[in-house]
GROMACS .gro file of N, CA, C and O in nm:
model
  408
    1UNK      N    1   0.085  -0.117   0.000
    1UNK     CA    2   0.000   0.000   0.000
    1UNK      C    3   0.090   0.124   0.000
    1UNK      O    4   0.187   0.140   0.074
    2UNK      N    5   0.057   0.188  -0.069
    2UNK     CA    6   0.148   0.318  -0.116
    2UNK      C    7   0.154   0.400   0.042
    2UNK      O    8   0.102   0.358   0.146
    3UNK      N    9   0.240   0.540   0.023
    3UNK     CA   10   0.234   0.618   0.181
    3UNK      C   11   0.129   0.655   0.146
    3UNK      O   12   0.037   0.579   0.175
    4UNK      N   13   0.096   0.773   0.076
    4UNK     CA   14   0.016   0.835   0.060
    4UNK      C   15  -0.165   0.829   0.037
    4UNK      O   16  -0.244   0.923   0.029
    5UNK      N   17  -0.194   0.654   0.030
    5UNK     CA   18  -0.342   0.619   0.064
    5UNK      C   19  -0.329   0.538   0.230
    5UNK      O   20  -0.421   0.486   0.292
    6UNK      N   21  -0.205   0.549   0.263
    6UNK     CA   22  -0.217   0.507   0.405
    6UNK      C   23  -0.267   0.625   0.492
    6UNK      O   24  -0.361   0.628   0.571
    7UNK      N   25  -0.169   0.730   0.453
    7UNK     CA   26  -0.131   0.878   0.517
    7UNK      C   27  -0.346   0.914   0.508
    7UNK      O   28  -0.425   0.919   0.603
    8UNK      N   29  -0.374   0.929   0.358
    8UNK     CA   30  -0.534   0.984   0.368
    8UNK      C   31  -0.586   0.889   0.411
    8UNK      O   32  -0.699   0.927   0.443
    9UNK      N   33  -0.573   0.732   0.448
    9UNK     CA   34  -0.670   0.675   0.548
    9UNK      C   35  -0.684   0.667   0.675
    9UNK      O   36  -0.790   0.639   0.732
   10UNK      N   37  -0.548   0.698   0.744
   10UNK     CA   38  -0.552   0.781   0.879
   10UNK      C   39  -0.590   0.900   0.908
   10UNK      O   40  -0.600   0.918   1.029
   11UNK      N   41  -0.622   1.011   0.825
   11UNK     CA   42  -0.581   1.124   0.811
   11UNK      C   43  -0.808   1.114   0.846
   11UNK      O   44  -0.876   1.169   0.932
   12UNK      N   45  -0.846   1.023   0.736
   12UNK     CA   46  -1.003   0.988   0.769
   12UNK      C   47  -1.037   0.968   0.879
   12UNK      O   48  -1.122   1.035   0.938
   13UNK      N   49  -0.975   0.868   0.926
   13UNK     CA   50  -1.072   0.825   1.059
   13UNK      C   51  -1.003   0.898   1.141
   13UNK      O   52  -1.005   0.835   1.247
   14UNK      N   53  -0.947   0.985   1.154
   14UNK     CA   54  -0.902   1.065   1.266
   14UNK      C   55  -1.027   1.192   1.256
   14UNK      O   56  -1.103   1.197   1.353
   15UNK      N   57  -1.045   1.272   1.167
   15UNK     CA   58  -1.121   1.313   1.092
   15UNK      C   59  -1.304   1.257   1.167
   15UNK      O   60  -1.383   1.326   1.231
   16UNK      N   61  -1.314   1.139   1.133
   16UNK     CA   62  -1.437   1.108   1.182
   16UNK      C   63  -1.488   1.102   1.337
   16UNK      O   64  -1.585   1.150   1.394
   17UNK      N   65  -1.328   0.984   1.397
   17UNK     CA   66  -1.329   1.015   1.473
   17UNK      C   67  -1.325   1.176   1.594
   17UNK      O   68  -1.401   1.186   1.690
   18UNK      N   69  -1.261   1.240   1.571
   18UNK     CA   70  -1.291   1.390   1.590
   18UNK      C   71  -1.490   1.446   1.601
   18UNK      O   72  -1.567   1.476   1.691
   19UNK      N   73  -1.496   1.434   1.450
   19UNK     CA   74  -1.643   1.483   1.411
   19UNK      C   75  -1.712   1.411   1.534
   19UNK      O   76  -1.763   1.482   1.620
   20UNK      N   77  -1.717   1.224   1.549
   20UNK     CA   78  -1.807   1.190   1.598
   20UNK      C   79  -1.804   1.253   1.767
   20UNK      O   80  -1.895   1.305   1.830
   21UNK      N   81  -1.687   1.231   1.800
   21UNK     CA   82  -1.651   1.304   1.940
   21UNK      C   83  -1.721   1.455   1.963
   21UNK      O   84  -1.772   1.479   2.072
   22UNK      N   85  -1.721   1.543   1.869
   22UNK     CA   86  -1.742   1.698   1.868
   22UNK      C   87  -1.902   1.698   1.894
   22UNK      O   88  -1.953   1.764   1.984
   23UNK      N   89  -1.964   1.630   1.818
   23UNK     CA   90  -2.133   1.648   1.805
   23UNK      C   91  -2.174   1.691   1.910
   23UNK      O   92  -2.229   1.801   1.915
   24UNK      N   93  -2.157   1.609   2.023
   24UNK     CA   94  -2.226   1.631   2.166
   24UNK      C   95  -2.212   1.759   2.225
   24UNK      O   96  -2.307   1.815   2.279
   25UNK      N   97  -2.086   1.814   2.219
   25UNK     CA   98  -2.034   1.947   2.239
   25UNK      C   99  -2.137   2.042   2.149
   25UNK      O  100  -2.207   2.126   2.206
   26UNK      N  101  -2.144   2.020   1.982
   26UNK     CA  102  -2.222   2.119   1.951
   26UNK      C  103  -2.374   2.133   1.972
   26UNK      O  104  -2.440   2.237   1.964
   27UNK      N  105  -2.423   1.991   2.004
   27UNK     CA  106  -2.562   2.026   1.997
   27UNK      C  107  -2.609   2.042   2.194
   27UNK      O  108  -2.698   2.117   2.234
   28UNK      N  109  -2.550   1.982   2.256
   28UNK     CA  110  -2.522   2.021   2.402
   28UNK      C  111  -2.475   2.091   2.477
   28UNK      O  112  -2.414   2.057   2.578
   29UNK      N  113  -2.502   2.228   2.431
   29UNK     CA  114  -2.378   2.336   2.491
   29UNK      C  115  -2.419   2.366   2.676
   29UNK      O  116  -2.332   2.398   2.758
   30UNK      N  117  -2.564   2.348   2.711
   30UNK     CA  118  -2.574   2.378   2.863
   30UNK      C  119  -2.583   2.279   2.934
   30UNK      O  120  -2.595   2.177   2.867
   31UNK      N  121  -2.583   2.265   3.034
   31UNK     CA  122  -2.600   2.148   3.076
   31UNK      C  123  -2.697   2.070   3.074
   31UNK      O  124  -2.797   2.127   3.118
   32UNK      N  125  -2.722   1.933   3.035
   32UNK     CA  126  -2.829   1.833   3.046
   32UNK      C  127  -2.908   1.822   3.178
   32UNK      O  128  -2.871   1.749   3.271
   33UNK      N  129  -3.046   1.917   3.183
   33UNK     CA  130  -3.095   1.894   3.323
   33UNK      C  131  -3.246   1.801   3.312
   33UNK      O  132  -3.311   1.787   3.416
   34UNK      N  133  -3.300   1.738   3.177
   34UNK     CA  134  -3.380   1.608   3.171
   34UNK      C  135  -3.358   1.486   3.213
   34UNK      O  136  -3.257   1.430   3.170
   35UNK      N  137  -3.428   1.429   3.287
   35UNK     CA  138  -3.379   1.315   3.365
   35UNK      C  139  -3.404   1.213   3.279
   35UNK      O  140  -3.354   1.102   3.295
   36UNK      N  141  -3.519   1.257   3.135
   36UNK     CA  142  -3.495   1.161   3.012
   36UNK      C  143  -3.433   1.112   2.948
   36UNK      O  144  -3.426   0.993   2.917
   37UNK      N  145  -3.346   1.244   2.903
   37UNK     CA  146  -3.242   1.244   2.808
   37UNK      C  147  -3.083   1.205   2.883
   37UNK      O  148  -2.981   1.179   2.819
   38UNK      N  149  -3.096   1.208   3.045
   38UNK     CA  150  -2.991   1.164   3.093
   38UNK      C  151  -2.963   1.001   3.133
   38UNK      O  152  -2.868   0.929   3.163
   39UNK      N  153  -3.106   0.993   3.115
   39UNK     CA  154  -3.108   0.817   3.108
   39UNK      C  155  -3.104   0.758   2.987
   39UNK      O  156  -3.047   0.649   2.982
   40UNK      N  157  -3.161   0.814   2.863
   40UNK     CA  158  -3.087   0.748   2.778
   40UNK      C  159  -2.932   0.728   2.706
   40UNK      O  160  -2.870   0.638   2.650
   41UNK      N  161  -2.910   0.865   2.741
   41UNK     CA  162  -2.723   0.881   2.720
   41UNK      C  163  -2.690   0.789   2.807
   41UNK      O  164  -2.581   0.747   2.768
   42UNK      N  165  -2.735   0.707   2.949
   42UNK     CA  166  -2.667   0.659   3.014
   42UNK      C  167  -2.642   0.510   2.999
   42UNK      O  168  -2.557   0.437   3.049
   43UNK      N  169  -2.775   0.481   2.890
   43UNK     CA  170  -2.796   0.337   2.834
   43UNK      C  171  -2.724   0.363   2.716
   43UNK      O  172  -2.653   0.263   2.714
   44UNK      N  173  -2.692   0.430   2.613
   44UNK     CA  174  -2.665   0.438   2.487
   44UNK      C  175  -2.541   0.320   2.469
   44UNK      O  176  -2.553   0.231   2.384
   45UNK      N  177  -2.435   0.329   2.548
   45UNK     CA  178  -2.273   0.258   2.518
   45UNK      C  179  -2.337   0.084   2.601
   45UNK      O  180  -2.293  -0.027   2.573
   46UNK      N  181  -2.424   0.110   2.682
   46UNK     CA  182  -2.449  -0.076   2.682
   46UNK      C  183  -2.555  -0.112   2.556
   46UNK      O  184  -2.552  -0.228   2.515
   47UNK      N  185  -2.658  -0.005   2.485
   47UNK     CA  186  -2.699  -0.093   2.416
   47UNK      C  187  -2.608  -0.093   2.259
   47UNK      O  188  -2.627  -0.189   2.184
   48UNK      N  189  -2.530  -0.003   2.225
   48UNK     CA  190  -2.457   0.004   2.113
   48UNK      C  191  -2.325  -0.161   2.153
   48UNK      O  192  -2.321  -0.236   2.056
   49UNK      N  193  -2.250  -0.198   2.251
   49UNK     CA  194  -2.182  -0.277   2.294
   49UNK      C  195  -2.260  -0.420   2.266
   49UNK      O  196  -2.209  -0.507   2.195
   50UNK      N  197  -2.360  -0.432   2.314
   50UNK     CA  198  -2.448  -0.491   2.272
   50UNK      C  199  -2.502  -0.528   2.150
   50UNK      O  200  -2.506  -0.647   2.121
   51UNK      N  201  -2.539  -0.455   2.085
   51UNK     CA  202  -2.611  -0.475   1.918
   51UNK      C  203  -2.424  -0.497   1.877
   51UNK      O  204  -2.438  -0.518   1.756
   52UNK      N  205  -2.340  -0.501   1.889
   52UNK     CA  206  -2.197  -0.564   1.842
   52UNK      C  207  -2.176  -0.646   1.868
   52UNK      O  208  -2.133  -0.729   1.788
   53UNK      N  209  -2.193  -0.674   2.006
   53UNK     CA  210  -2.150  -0.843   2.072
   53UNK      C  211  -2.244  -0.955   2.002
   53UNK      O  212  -2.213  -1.039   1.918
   54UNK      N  213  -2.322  -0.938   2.040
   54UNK     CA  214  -2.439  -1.002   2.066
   54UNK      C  215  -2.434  -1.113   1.948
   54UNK      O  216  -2.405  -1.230   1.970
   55UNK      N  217  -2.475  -1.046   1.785
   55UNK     CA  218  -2.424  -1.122   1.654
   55UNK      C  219  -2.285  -1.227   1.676
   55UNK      O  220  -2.296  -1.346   1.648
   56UNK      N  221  -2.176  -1.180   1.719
   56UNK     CA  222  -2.057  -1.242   1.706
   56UNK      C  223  -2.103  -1.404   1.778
   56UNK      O  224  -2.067  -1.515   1.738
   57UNK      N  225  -2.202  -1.367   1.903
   57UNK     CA  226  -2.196  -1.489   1.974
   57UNK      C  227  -2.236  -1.597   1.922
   57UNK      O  228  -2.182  -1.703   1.954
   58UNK      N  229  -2.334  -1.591   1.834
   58UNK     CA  230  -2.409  -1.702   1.801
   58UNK      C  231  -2.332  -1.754   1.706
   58UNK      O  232  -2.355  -1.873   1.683
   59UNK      N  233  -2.253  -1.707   1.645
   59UNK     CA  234  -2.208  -1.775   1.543
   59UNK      C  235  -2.031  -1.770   1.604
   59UNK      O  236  -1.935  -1.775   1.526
   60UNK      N  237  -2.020  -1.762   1.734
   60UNK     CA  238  -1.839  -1.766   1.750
   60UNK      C  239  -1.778  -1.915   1.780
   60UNK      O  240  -1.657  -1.937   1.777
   61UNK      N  241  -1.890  -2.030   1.815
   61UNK     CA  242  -1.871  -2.152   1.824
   61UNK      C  243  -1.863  -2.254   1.707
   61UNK      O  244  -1.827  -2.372   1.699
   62UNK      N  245  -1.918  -2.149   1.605
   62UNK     CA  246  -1.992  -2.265   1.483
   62UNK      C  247  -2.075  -2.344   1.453
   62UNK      O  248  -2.083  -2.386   1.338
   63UNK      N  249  -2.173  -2.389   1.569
   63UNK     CA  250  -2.287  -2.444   1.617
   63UNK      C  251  -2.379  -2.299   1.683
   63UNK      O  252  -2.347  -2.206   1.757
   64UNK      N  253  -2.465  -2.325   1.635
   64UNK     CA  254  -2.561  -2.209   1.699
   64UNK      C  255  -2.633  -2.252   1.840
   64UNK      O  256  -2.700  -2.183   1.917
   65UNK      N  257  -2.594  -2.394   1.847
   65UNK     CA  258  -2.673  -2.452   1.964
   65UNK      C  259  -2.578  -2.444   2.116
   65UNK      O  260  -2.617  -2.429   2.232
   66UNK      N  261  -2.458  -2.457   2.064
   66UNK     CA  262  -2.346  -2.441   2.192
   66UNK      C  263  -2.360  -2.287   2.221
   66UNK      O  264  -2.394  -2.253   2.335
   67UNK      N  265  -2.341  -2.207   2.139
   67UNK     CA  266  -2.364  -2.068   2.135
   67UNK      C  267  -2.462  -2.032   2.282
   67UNK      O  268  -2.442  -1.997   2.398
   68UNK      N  269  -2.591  -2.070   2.182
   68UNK     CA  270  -2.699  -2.067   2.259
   68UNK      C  271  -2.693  -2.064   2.418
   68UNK      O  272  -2.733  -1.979   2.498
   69UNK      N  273  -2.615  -2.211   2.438
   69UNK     CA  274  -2.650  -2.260   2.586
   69UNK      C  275  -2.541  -2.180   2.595
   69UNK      O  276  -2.604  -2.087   2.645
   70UNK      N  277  -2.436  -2.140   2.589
   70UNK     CA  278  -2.310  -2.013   2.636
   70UNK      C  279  -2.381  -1.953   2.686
   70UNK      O  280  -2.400  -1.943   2.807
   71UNK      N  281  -2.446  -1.889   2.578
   71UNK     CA  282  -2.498  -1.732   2.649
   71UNK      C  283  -2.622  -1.756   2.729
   71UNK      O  284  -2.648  -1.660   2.801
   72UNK      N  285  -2.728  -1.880   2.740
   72UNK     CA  286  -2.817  -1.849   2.844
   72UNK      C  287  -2.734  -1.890   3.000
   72UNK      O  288  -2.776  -1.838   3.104
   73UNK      N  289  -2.614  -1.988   3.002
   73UNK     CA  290  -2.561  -1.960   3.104
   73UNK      C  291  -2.500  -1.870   3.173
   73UNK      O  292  -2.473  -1.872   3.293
   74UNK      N  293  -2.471  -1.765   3.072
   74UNK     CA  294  -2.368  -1.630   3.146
   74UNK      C  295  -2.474  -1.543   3.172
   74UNK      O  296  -2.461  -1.472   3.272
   75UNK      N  297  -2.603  -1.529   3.087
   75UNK     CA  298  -2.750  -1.430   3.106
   75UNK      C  299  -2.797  -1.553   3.260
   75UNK      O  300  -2.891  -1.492   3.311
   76UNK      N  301  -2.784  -1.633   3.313
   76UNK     CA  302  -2.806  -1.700   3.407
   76UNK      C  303  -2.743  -1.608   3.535
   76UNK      O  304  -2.785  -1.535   3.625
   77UNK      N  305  -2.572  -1.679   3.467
   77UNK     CA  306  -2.486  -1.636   3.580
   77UNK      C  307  -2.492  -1.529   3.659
   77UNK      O  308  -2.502  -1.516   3.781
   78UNK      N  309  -2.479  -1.421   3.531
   78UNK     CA  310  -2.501  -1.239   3.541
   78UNK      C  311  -2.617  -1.205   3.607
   78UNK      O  312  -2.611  -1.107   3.681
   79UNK      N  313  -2.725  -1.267   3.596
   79UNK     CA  314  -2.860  -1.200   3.675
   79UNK      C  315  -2.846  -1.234   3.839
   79UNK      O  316  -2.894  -1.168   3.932
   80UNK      N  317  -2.737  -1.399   3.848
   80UNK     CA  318  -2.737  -1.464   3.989
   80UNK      C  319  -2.623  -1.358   4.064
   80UNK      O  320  -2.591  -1.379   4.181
   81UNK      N  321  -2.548  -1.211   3.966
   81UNK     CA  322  -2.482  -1.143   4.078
   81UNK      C  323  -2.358  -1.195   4.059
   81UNK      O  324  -2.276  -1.174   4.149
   82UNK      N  325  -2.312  -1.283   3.923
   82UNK     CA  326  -2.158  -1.345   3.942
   82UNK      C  327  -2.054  -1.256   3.867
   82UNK      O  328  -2.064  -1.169   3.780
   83UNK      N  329  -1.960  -1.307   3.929
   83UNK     CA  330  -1.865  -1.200   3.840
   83UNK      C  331  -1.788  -1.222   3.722
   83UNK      O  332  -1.729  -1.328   3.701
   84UNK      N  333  -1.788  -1.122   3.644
   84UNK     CA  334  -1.760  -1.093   3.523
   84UNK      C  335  -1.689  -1.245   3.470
   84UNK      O  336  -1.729  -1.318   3.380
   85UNK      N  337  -1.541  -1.265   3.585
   85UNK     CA  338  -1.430  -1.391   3.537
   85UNK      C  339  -1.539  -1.509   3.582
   85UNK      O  340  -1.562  -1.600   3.503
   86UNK      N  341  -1.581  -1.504   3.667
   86UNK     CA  342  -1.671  -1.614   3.693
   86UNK      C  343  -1.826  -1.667   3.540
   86UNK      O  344  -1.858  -1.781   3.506
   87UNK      N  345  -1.863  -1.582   3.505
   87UNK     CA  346  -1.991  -1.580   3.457
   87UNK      C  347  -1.876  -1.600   3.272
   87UNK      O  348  -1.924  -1.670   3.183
   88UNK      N  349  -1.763  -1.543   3.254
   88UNK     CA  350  -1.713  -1.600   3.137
   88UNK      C  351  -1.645  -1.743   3.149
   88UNK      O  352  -1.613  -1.816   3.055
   89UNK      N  353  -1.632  -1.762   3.262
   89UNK     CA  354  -1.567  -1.915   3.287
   89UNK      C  355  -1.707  -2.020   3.300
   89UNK      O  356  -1.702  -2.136   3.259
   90UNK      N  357  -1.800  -1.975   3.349
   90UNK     CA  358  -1.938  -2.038   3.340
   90UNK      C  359  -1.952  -2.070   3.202
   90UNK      O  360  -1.940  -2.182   3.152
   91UNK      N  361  -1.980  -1.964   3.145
   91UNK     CA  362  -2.050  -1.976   2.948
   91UNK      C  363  -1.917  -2.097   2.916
   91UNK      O  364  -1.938  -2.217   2.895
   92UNK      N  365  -1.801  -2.042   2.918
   92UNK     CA  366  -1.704  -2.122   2.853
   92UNK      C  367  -1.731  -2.314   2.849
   92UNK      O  368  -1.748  -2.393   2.757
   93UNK      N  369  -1.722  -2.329   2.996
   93UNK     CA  370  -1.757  -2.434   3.053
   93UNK      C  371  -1.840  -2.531   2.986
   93UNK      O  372  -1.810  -2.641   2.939
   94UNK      N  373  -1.993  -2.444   2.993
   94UNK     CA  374  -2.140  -2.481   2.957
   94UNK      C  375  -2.088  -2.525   2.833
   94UNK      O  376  -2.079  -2.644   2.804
   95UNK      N  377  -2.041  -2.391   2.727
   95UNK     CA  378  -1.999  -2.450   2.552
   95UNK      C  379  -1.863  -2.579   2.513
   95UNK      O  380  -1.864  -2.656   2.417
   96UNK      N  381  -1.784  -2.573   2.592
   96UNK     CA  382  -1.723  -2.731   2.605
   96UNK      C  383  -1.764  -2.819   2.630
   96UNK      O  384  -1.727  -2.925   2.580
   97UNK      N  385  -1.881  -2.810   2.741
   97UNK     CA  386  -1.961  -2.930   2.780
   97UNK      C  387  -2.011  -3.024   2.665
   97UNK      O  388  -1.991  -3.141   2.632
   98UNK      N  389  -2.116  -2.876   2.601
   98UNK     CA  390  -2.210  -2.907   2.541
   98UNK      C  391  -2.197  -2.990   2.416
   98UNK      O  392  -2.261  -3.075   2.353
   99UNK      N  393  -2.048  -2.904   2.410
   99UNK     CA  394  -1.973  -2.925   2.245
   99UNK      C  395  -1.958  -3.084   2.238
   99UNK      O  396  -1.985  -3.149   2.137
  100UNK      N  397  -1.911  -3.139   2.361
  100UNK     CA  398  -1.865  -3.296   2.379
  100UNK      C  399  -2.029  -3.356   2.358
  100UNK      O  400  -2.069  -3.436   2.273
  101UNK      N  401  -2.087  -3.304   2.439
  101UNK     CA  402  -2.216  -3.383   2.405
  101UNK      C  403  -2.270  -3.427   2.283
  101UNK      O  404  -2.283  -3.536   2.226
  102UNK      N  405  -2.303  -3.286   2.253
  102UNK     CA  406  -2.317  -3.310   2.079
  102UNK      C  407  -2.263  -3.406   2.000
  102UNK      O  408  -2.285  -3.405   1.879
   0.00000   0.00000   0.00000
């Protein structure tokens, strides 16, 4: 790849990145005093994290069925209060199990 379409493809997402960062600043200039609009900014980065993860899972085993039981064991784990290393060592577990079963 040449310098110069490397140089303008950094030169982009720096660029975007910037823009996307700035928005909030321009359209938010006083302070946020809706307790609406402060609860949804406060959900926005779990449900965007989310609508990303979420796809990868079902299909990160290759079986949609190991998948499956992964994630209803860690949506298990997570509601029972477990922690993060715990509730990914749970799913893991469950999808080796399952995988042998199969």
């Amino acid at each position: 790849m040449p310098l110069l379409e490397m140089t303008l493809m950094i030169l982009v997402m720096a660029l975007v990145t910037y823009i996307i960062r700035m928005i909030p600043f321009v359209f938010f200039r006083k302070k946020i005093t809706s307790t609406y609009i402060k609860s949804v900014l406060y959900y926005i980065p779990y449900a965007v994290l989310s609508a990303m993860t979420f796809p990868y899972i079902l299909y990160s085993t290759g079986d949609i069925y190991t998948a499956l039981i992964g994630t209803v064991v860690a949506v298990i784990a997570s509601v029972c209060k477990r922690s993060l290393l715990t509730v990914a060592l749970l799913a893991c577990a469950a999808v080796l199990i399952f995988g042998f079963i199969i």
